[in-house]
Amino acid sequence: ISACLRSEGRRHGRGRIARLMRSKGLRGRQKARYRVQTTHDHWLYLAAVMDLCSRRIVGWAMGPSIDTRLVQDALAMACTHRRPPEGPVFHSDRGVQYASGDFRASLQKARLVPSMSRKGNCYDNASMEAFWSTLKHERVYRTDFLTHDEASLQIFDYIAQFYNTRRLHSSIGYLSPADFEATF
C-alpha cells in the first residue's frame, strides 16, 4: 500500500498505514478455497493460468463444476493470448483435471511441457496460491454474489481491469503485470 501511495505522489509511513487499516477493520485471516459462493446452494469455479514472469493472468474460465473442460478452456485462452513457442513448462497442482488424458492431450497439442507439484508440496505453486488469496480478499469476500452471471462479471472485471493492469506486485518491482511487460 505504501508503494502504491508513493506512486501517486503521497508519502505515508508503514506504521501509519497499519494503524489506519486496523481502525477500518481490515485485519484478520481468511481460509483460501478454490471456489466462489454465488447463492446459498451453488458454487462458481474459476480456473486460471498465470504467466510466471509477469504475474499476469493470461487465461481463465468459470463454470458451475470443476472439471477437465474448465481447465482446458483456461489453457485455450492462455494459448490464444500468448501463442507460446514450443517447449515452455506448464506447471499445475496434482488435481485430477490436470492429470486427465484429455488435458494432457491439450498440453501436447499446445506444445507445452507438463509439470506437477510433488505430492504434499504446496510451495512450488505459491505464486498461483497468492493470486487466489488476493482475489478472495480483494473481491470475493467483499461482495455478495446473487447469480453466476454477477460473479462471473465481477471476477472478469477484477482480473482484466484491476489485477492485470493496475495492481502492484512486490515480486516484479511494485509494477502491475501490464507495466512490467511494457518494460520488455
mmCIF file of C-alpha atoms in Angstrom:
data_model
loop_
_atom_site.group_PDB
_atom_site.id
_atom_site.type_symbol
_atom_site.label_atom_id
_atom_site.label_comp_id
_atom_site.label_asym_id
_atom_site.label_seq_id
_atom_site.Cartn_x
_atom_site.Cartn_y
_atom_site.Cartn_z
ATOM 1 C CA ILE A 1 0.000 0.000 0.000
ATOM 2 C CA SER A 2 2.825 2.388 0.810
ATOM 3 C CA ALA A 3 4.364 1.727 -2.639
ATOM 4 C CA CYS A 4 1.021 2.426 -4.293
ATOM 5 C CA LEU A 5 0.645 5.709 -2.389
ATOM 6 C CA ARG A 6 4.234 6.705 -3.262
ATOM 7 C CA SER A 7 3.497 6.097 -6.968
ATOM 8 C CA GLU A 8 0.635 8.621 -6.591
ATOM 9 C CA GLY A 9 2.964 11.187 -5.000
ATOM 10 C CA ARG A 10 1.836 10.623 -1.398
ATOM 11 C CA ARG A 11 4.166 9.806 1.467
ATOM 12 C CA HIS A 12 2.959 7.779 4.440
ATOM 13 C CA GLY A 13 4.900 5.511 6.762
ATOM 14 C CA ARG A 14 4.080 1.833 7.176
ATOM 15 C CA GLY A 15 3.111 2.374 10.816
ATOM 16 C CA ARG A 16 0.504 4.996 9.926
ATOM 17 C CA ILE A 17 -0.907 2.814 7.162
ATOM 18 C CA ALA A 18 -1.117 -0.155 9.546
ATOM 19 C CA ARG A 19 -2.932 1.944 12.156
ATOM 20 C CA LEU A 20 -5.403 3.221 9.570
ATOM 21 C CA MET A 21 -6.061 -0.294 8.307
ATOM 22 C CA ARG A 22 -6.608 -1.633 11.835
ATOM 23 C CA SER A 23 -9.002 1.193 12.591
ATOM 24 C CA LYS A 24 -11.010 0.319 9.484
ATOM 25 C CA GLY A 25 -11.296 -3.355 10.453
ATOM 26 C CA LEU A 26 -9.234 -4.754 7.583
ATOM 27 C CA ARG A 27 -7.234 -7.229 9.644
ATOM 28 C CA GLY A 28 -7.837 -10.946 10.106
ATOM 29 C CA ARG A 29 -7.197 -14.047 8.053
ATOM 30 C CA GLN A 30 -9.438 -15.941 5.708
ATOM 31 C CA LYS A 31 -9.119 -19.542 4.647
ATOM 32 C CA ALA A 32 -8.439 -19.872 0.916
ATOM 33 C CA ARG A 33 -10.583 -22.138 -1.232
ATOM 34 C CA TYR A 34 -10.850 -22.679 -4.963
ATOM 35 C CA ARG A 35 -14.481 -21.725 -5.249
ATOM 36 C CA VAL A 36 -16.670 -18.665 -5.201
ATOM 37 C CA GLN A 37 -20.042 -18.746 -3.484
ATOM 38 C CA THR A 38 -22.772 -17.272 -5.658
ATOM 39 C CA THR A 39 -26.001 -18.346 -3.941
ATOM 40 C CA HIS A 40 -26.895 -20.376 -0.909
ATOM 41 C CA ASP A 41 -26.532 -23.678 -2.733
ATOM 42 C CA HIS A 42 -24.442 -23.057 -5.868
ATOM 43 C CA TRP A 43 -20.730 -22.582 -6.492
ATOM 44 C CA LEU A 44 -18.906 -20.955 -9.357
ATOM 45 C CA TYR A 45 -15.472 -22.404 -10.065
ATOM 46 C CA LEU A 46 -12.586 -20.500 -11.597
ATOM 47 C CA ALA A 47 -9.559 -21.973 -13.344
ATOM 48 C CA ALA A 48 -6.721 -19.584 -14.162
ATOM 49 C CA VAL A 49 -3.349 -19.631 -15.913
ATOM 50 C CA MET A 50 -0.610 -17.220 -14.811
ATOM 51 C CA ASP A 51 2.449 -16.087 -16.748
ATOM 52 C CA LEU A 52 5.018 -16.607 -14.038
ATOM 53 C CA CYS A 53 7.410 -13.955 -15.358
ATOM 54 C CA SER A 54 4.961 -11.044 -15.260
ATOM 55 C CA ARG A 55 2.341 -12.464 -12.864
ATOM 56 C CA ARG A 56 -0.335 -11.654 -15.455
ATOM 57 C CA ILE A 57 -3.382 -13.918 -15.531
ATOM 58 C CA VAL A 58 -3.364 -14.837 -19.224
ATOM 59 C CA GLY A 59 -6.207 -17.348 -19.273
ATOM 60 C CA TRP A 60 -9.233 -18.098 -17.165
ATOM 61 C CA ALA A 61 -12.543 -19.895 -17.324
ATOM 62 C CA MET A 62 -15.537 -20.079 -14.994
ATOM 63 C CA GLY A 63 -18.273 -22.655 -14.647
ATOM 64 C CA PRO A 64 -20.616 -24.474 -12.273
ATOM 65 C CA SER A 65 -18.318 -27.512 -11.937
ATOM 66 C CA ILE A 66 -14.587 -28.079 -11.661
ATOM 67 C CA ASP A 67 -13.873 -30.471 -14.490
ATOM 68 C CA THR A 68 -11.359 -31.049 -17.262
ATOM 69 C CA ARG A 69 -13.311 -28.839 -19.687
ATOM 70 C CA LEU A 70 -12.922 -25.864 -17.332
ATOM 71 C CA VAL A 71 -9.128 -26.117 -17.142
ATOM 72 C CA GLN A 72 -8.926 -26.792 -20.886
ATOM 73 C CA ASP A 73 -10.865 -23.576 -21.542
ATOM 74 C CA ALA A 74 -8.469 -21.596 -19.325
ATOM 75 C CA LEU A 75 -5.492 -23.136 -21.150
ATOM 76 C CA ALA A 76 -7.040 -22.347 -24.543
ATOM 77 C CA MET A 77 -7.496 -18.709 -23.564
ATOM 78 C CA ALA A 78 -3.890 -18.528 -22.340
ATOM 79 C CA CYS A 79 -2.577 -20.032 -25.572
ATOM 80 C CA THR A 80 -4.692 -17.616 -27.640
ATOM 81 C CA HIS A 81 -3.299 -14.624 -25.727
ATOM 82 C CA ARG A 82 0.303 -15.801 -25.551
ATOM 83 C CA ARG A 83 0.847 -18.137 -28.525
ATOM 84 C CA PRO A 84 3.670 -19.845 -26.633
ATOM 85 C CA PRO A 85 6.646 -21.210 -28.544
ATOM 86 C CA GLU A 86 7.349 -24.908 -28.316
ATOM 87 C CA GLY A 87 8.711 -26.112 -25.004
ATOM 88 C CA PRO A 88 7.502 -23.798 -22.199
ATOM 89 C CA VAL A 89 6.683 -25.533 -18.937
ATOM 90 C CA PHE A 90 3.061 -25.611 -17.779
ATOM 91 C CA HIS A 91 3.049 -26.162 -14.021
ATOM 92 C CA SER A 92 -0.036 -27.194 -12.076
ATOM 93 C CA ASP A 93 -1.084 -28.954 -8.916
ATOM 94 C CA ARG A 94 -1.936 -32.652 -8.886
ATOM 95 C CA GLY A 95 -5.688 -32.183 -9.404
ATOM 96 C CA VAL A 96 -7.446 -34.858 -11.425
ATOM 97 C CA GLN A 97 -8.430 -32.237 -14.017
ATOM 98 C CA TYR A 98 -4.773 -31.510 -14.799
ATOM 99 C CA ALA A 99 -3.789 -35.189 -14.771
ATOM 100 C CA SER A 100 -6.566 -36.313 -17.127
ATOM 101 C CA GLY A 101 -5.727 -37.709 -20.527
ATOM 102 C CA ASP A 102 -7.791 -35.028 -22.245
ATOM 103 C CA PHE A 103 -5.913 -32.190 -20.542
ATOM 104 C CA ARG A 104 -2.530 -33.786 -21.184
ATOM 105 C CA ALA A 105 -3.523 -34.057 -24.864
ATOM 106 C CA SER A 106 -4.352 -30.332 -24.808
ATOM 107 C CA LEU A 107 -0.888 -29.595 -23.400
ATOM 108 C CA GLN A 108 0.737 -31.742 -26.068
ATOM 109 C CA LYS A 109 -1.259 -30.011 -28.813
ATOM 110 C CA ALA A 110 -0.116 -26.620 -27.446
ATOM 111 C CA ARG A 111 3.497 -27.926 -27.330
ATOM 112 C CA LEU A 112 3.739 -27.289 -23.581
ATOM 113 C CA VAL A 113 5.760 -29.431 -21.204
ATOM 114 C CA PRO A 114 3.616 -30.631 -18.273
ATOM 115 C CA SER A 115 4.931 -30.209 -14.741
ATOM 116 C CA MET A 116 3.150 -31.058 -11.490
ATOM 117 C CA SER A 117 3.814 -30.386 -7.845
ATOM 118 C CA ARG A 118 5.303 -33.193 -5.830
ATOM 119 C CA LYS A 119 2.849 -34.878 -3.515
ATOM 120 C CA GLY A 120 2.414 -32.798 -0.366
ATOM 121 C CA ASN A 121 4.454 -29.847 -1.700
ATOM 122 C CA CYS A 122 2.441 -26.647 -1.814
ATOM 123 C CA TYR A 123 5.378 -24.258 -2.167
ATOM 124 C CA ASP A 124 6.194 -24.657 -5.854
ATOM 125 C CA ASN A 125 2.771 -23.276 -6.795
ATOM 126 C CA ALA A 126 2.938 -20.395 -4.301
ATOM 127 C CA SER A 127 2.526 -17.605 -6.864
ATOM 128 C CA MET A 128 -0.784 -19.078 -8.043
ATOM 129 C CA GLU A 129 -1.923 -19.586 -4.451
ATOM 130 C CA ALA A 130 -1.093 -15.929 -3.797
ATOM 131 C CA PHE A 131 -3.364 -14.943 -6.693
ATOM 132 C CA TRP A 132 -6.258 -16.998 -5.253
ATOM 133 C CA SER A 133 -5.793 -15.359 -1.861
ATOM 134 C CA THR A 134 -5.598 -11.879 -3.383
ATOM 135 C CA LEU A 135 -8.726 -12.425 -5.478
ATOM 136 C CA LYS A 136 -10.678 -13.649 -2.485
ATOM 137 C CA HIS A 137 -9.594 -10.906 -0.105
ATOM 138 C CA GLU A 138 -9.884 -8.033 -2.572
ATOM 139 C CA ARG A 139 -13.082 -9.011 -4.410
ATOM 140 C CA VAL A 140 -14.860 -12.214 -3.402
ATOM 141 C CA TYR A 141 -15.115 -11.746 0.365
ATOM 142 C CA ARG A 142 -16.227 -8.130 -0.118
ATOM 143 C CA THR A 143 -19.123 -8.958 -2.458
ATOM 144 C CA ASP A 144 -22.362 -10.877 -2.014
ATOM 145 C CA PHE A 145 -22.882 -12.547 -5.394
ATOM 146 C CA LEU A 146 -26.500 -13.437 -6.168
ATOM 147 C CA THR A 147 -26.022 -15.225 -9.511
ATOM 148 C CA HIS A 148 -23.299 -16.934 -11.524
ATOM 149 C CA ASP A 149 -23.525 -14.160 -14.114
ATOM 150 C CA GLU A 150 -22.942 -11.466 -11.492
ATOM 151 C CA ALA A 151 -19.968 -13.343 -10.010
ATOM 152 C CA SER A 152 -18.505 -14.019 -13.472
ATOM 153 C CA LEU A 153 -18.752 -10.353 -14.431
ATOM 154 C CA GLN A 154 -17.185 -9.156 -11.164
ATOM 155 C CA ILE A 155 -14.316 -11.665 -11.380
ATOM 156 C CA PHE A 156 -13.692 -10.831 -15.041
ATOM 157 C CA ASP A 157 -13.611 -7.136 -14.135
ATOM 158 C CA TYR A 158 -11.200 -7.778 -11.261
ATOM 159 C CA ILE A 159 -8.768 -9.795 -13.383
ATOM 160 C CA ALA A 160 -8.917 -7.775 -16.617
ATOM 161 C CA GLN A 161 -9.433 -4.257 -15.285
ATOM 162 C CA PHE A 162 -7.539 -4.312 -11.999
ATOM 163 C CA TYR A 163 -5.260 -7.279 -11.266
ATOM 164 C CA ASN A 164 -3.533 -7.372 -14.668
ATOM 165 C CA THR A 165 -3.457 -3.637 -15.312
ATOM 166 C CA ARG A 166 -3.259 -1.716 -12.020
ATOM 167 C CA ARG A 167 -2.466 -3.955 -9.042
ATOM 168 C CA LEU A 168 1.133 -3.559 -7.905
ATOM 169 C CA HIS A 169 3.198 -6.717 -7.251
ATOM 170 C CA SER A 170 6.238 -6.680 -4.990
ATOM 171 C CA SER A 171 7.786 -9.621 -6.882
ATOM 172 C CA ILE A 172 8.067 -7.520 -10.061
ATOM 173 C CA GLY A 173 9.319 -4.270 -8.558
ATOM 174 C CA TYR A 174 5.965 -2.845 -7.465
ATOM 175 C CA LEU A 175 4.645 -2.675 -11.020
ATOM 176 C CA SER A 176 1.397 -4.010 -12.436
ATOM 177 C CA PRO A 177 1.788 -7.043 -14.737
ATOM 178 C CA ALA A 178 0.920 -4.836 -17.742
ATOM 179 C CA ASP A 179 3.502 -2.205 -16.780
ATOM 180 C CA PHE A 180 6.117 -4.899 -16.140
ATOM 181 C CA GLU A 181 5.522 -6.430 -19.580
ATOM 182 C CA ALA A 182 5.759 -2.971 -21.167
ATOM 183 C CA THR A 183 9.371 -2.740 -19.980
ATOM 184 C CA PHE A 184 10.385 -5.522 -22.403
#
